[in-house]
Short mmCIF file of C-alpha atoms in Angstrom, two decimals:
data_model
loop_
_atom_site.label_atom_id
_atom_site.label_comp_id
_atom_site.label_asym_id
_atom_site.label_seq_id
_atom_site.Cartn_x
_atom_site.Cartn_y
_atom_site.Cartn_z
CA UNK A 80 6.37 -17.63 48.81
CA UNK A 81 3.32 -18.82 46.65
CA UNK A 82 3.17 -15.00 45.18
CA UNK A 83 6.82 -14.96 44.51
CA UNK A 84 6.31 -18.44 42.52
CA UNK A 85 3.09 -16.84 40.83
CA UNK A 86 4.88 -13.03 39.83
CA UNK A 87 8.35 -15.30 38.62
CA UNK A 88 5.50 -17.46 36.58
CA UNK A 89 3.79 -14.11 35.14
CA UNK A 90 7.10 -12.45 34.31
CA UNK A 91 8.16 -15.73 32.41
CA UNK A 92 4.64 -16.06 30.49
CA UNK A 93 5.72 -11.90 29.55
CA UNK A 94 8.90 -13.00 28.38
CA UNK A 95 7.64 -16.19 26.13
CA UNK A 96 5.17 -13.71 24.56
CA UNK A 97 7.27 -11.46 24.03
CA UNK A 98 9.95 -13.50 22.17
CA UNK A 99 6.69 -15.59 20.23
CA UNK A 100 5.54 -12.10 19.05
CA UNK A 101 9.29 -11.12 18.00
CA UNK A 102 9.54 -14.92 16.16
CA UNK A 103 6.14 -13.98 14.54
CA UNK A 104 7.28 -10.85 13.13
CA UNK A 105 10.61 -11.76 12.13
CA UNK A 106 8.86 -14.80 10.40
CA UNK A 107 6.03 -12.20 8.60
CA UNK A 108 9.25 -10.22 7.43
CA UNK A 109 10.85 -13.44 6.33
CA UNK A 110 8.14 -13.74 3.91
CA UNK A 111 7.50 -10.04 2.67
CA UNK A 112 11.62 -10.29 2.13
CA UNK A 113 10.98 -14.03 -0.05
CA UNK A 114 7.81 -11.72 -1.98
CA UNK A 115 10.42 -8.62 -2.62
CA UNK A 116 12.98 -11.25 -3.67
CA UNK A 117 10.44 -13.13 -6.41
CA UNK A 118 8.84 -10.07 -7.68
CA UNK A 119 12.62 -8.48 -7.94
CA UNK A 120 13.50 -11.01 -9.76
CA UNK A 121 10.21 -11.37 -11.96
CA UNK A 122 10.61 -7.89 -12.66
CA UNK A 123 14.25 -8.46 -13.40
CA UNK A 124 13.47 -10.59 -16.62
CA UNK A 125 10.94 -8.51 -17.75
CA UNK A 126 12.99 -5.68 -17.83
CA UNK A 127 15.27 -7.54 -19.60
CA UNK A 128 12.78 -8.86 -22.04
CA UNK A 129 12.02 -5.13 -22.75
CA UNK A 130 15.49 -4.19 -23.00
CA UNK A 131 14.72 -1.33 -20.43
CA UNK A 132 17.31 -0.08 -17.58
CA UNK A 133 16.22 0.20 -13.97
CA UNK A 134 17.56 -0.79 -10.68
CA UNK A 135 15.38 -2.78 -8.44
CA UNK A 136 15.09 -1.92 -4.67
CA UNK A 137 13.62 -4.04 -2.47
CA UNK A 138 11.80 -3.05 0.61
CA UNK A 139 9.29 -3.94 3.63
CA UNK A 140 6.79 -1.21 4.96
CA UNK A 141 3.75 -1.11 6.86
CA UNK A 142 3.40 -5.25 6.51
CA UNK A 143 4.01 -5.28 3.06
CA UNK A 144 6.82 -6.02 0.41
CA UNK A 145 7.54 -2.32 -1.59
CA UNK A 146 9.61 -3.21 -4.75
CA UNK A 147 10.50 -0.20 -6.73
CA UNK A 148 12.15 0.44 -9.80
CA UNK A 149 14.03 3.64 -10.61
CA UNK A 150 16.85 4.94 -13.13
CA UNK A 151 15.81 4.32 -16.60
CA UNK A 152 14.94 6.40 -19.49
CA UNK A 153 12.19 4.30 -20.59
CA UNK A 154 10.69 3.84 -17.67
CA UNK A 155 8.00 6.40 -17.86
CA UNK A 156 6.43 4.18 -20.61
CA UNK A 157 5.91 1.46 -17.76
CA UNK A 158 3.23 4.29 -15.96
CA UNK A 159 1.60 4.41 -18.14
CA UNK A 160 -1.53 6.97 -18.33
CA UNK A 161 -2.63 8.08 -14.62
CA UNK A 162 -0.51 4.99 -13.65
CA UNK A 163 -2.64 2.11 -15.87
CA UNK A 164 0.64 0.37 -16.81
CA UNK A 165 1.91 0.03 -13.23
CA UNK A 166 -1.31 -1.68 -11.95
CA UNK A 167 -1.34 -3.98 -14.35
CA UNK A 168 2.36 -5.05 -13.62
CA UNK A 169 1.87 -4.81 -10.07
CA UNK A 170 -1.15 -7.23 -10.70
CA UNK A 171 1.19 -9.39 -12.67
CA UNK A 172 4.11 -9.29 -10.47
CA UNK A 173 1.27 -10.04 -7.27
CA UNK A 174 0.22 -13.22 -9.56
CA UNK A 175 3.65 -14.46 -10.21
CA UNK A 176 4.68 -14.28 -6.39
CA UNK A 177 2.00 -15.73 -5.93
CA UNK A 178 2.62 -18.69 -7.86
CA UNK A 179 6.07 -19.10 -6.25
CA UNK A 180 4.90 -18.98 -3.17
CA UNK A 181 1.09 -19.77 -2.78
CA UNK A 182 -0.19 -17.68 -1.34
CA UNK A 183 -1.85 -14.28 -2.27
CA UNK A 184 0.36 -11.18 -2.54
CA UNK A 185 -0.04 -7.66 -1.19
CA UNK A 186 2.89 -6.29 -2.56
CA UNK A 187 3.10 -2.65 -3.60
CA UNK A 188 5.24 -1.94 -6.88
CA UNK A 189 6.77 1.67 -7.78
CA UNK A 190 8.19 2.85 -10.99
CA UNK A 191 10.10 6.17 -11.51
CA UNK A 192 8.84 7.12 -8.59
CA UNK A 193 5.06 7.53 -9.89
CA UNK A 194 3.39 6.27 -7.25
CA UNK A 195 5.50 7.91 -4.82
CA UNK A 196 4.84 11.19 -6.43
CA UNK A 197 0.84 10.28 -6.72
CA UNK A 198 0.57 9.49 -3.13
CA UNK A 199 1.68 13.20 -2.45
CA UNK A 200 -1.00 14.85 -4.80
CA UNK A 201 -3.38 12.67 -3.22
CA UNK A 202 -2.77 13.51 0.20
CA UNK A 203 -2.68 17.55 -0.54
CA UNK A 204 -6.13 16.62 -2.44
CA UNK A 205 -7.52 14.74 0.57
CA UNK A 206 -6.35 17.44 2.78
CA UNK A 207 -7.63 19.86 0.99
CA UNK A 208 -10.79 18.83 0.03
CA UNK A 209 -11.80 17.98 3.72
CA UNK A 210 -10.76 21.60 4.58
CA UNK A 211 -12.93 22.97 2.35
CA UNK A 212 -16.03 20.33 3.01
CA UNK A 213 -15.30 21.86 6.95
CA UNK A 214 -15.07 25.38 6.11
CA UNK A 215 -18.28 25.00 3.38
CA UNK A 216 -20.23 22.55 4.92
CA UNK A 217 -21.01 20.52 1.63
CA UNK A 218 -19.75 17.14 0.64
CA UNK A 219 -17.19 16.74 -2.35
CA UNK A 220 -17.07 13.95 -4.98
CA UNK A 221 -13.72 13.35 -6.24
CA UNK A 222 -13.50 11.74 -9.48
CA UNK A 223 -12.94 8.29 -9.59
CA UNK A 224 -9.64 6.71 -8.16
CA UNK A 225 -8.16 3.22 -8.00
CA UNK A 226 -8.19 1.46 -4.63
CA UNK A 227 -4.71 2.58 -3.82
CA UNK A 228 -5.63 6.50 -4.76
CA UNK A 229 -8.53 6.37 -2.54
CA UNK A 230 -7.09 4.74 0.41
CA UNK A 231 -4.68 7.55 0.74
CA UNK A 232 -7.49 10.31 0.63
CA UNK A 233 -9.33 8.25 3.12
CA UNK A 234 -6.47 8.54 5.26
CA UNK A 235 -5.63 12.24 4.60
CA UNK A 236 -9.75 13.00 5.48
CA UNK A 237 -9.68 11.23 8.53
CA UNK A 238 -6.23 13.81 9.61
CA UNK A 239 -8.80 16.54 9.48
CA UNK A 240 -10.85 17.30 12.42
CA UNK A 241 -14.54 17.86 11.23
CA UNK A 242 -14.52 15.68 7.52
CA UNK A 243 -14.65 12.14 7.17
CA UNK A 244 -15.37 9.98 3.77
CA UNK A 245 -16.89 6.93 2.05
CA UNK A 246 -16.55 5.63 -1.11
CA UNK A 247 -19.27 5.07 -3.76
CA UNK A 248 -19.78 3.71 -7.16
CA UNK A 249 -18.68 0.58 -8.33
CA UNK A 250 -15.25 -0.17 -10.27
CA UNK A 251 -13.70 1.42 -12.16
CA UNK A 252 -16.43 4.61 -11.47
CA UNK A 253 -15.28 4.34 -7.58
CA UNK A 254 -14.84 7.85 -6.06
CA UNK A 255 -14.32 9.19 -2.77
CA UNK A 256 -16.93 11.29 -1.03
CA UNK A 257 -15.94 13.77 1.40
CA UNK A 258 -18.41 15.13 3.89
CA UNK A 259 -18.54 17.05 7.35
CA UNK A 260 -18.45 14.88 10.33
CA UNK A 261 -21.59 14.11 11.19
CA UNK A 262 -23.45 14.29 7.71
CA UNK A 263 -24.64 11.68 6.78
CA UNK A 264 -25.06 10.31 2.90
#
């Protein structure tokens, strides 16, 4: 009877973590939704300000709040050159969430697609490259990337049996370094 007691007890405690994990992640997505909504809206005036056109989507992905803006003509000029414009209004955007809110943003911000496009290039360029470091046997330096171009070469290395990479160099001279598993630098 005692074991019947103890499994019921077990099963419960499953169920209670369960539903605190569910609460949890319903409550993280609560907040990534309250980030899109803020930076939407930031964005929204700004736009305005500008006199641009662009519709804002809101999204959450991987733990984070994607906003992105599509649809205008004038967008483009918010990319800016190998995408300086969009960091610095993502940085903005990240500052005025966080000023509504608090606490410190992650959120990721797309315009006309850029990014979208970039993270493409960069993952044939990661793939790619490791190939080649696998099939040569020398490392590769790529030239220098912001933190979001290099994390998704990291991440297109590590897909290829026999490369892996590191970073090096110090902003805004940070590149990715691409060598054959088991090299080391």
């Amino acid at each position: 009877m005692s074991e019947t007691v103890e499994a019921i007890d077990t099963e419960q405690d499953k169920v209670e973590d369960a539903v605190e994990e569910q609460d949890e992640k319903k409550s993280g997505d609560d907040v990534l939704v309250q980030e899109g909504d803020i930076a939407g809206d930031y964005l929204e005036r700004l736009l305005d300000l500008l006199d641009y056109d662009g519709d804002i989507d809101l999204d959450v992905e991987a733990g984070r709040a994607i906003v992105s803006i599509d649809g205008g003509d004038d967008l483009e000029k918010l990319v800016g050159t190998r995408g300086t414009v969009l960091e610095a209004l993502q940085e903005l955007t990240r500052l005025a969430v966080q000023q509504e809110t608090g606490t410190r943003s992650r959120l990721m911000l797309d315009i006309a697609g850029w990014r979208a496009d970039r993270r493409e290039e960069l993952r044939e360029l990661g793939k790619s490259t490791a190939e080649s470091v696998v099939s040569s046997g020398e490392r590769v330096r790529l030239q220098p990337m912001s933190p979001f171009e290099r994390k998704v070469v990291h991440d297109a290395v590590a897909a290829v049996d026999g490369a892996q990479s590191e970073s090096e160099g110090e902003d805004p001279k940070r590149r990715v370094v691409v060598f054959p598993s088991g090299a080391t630098e």
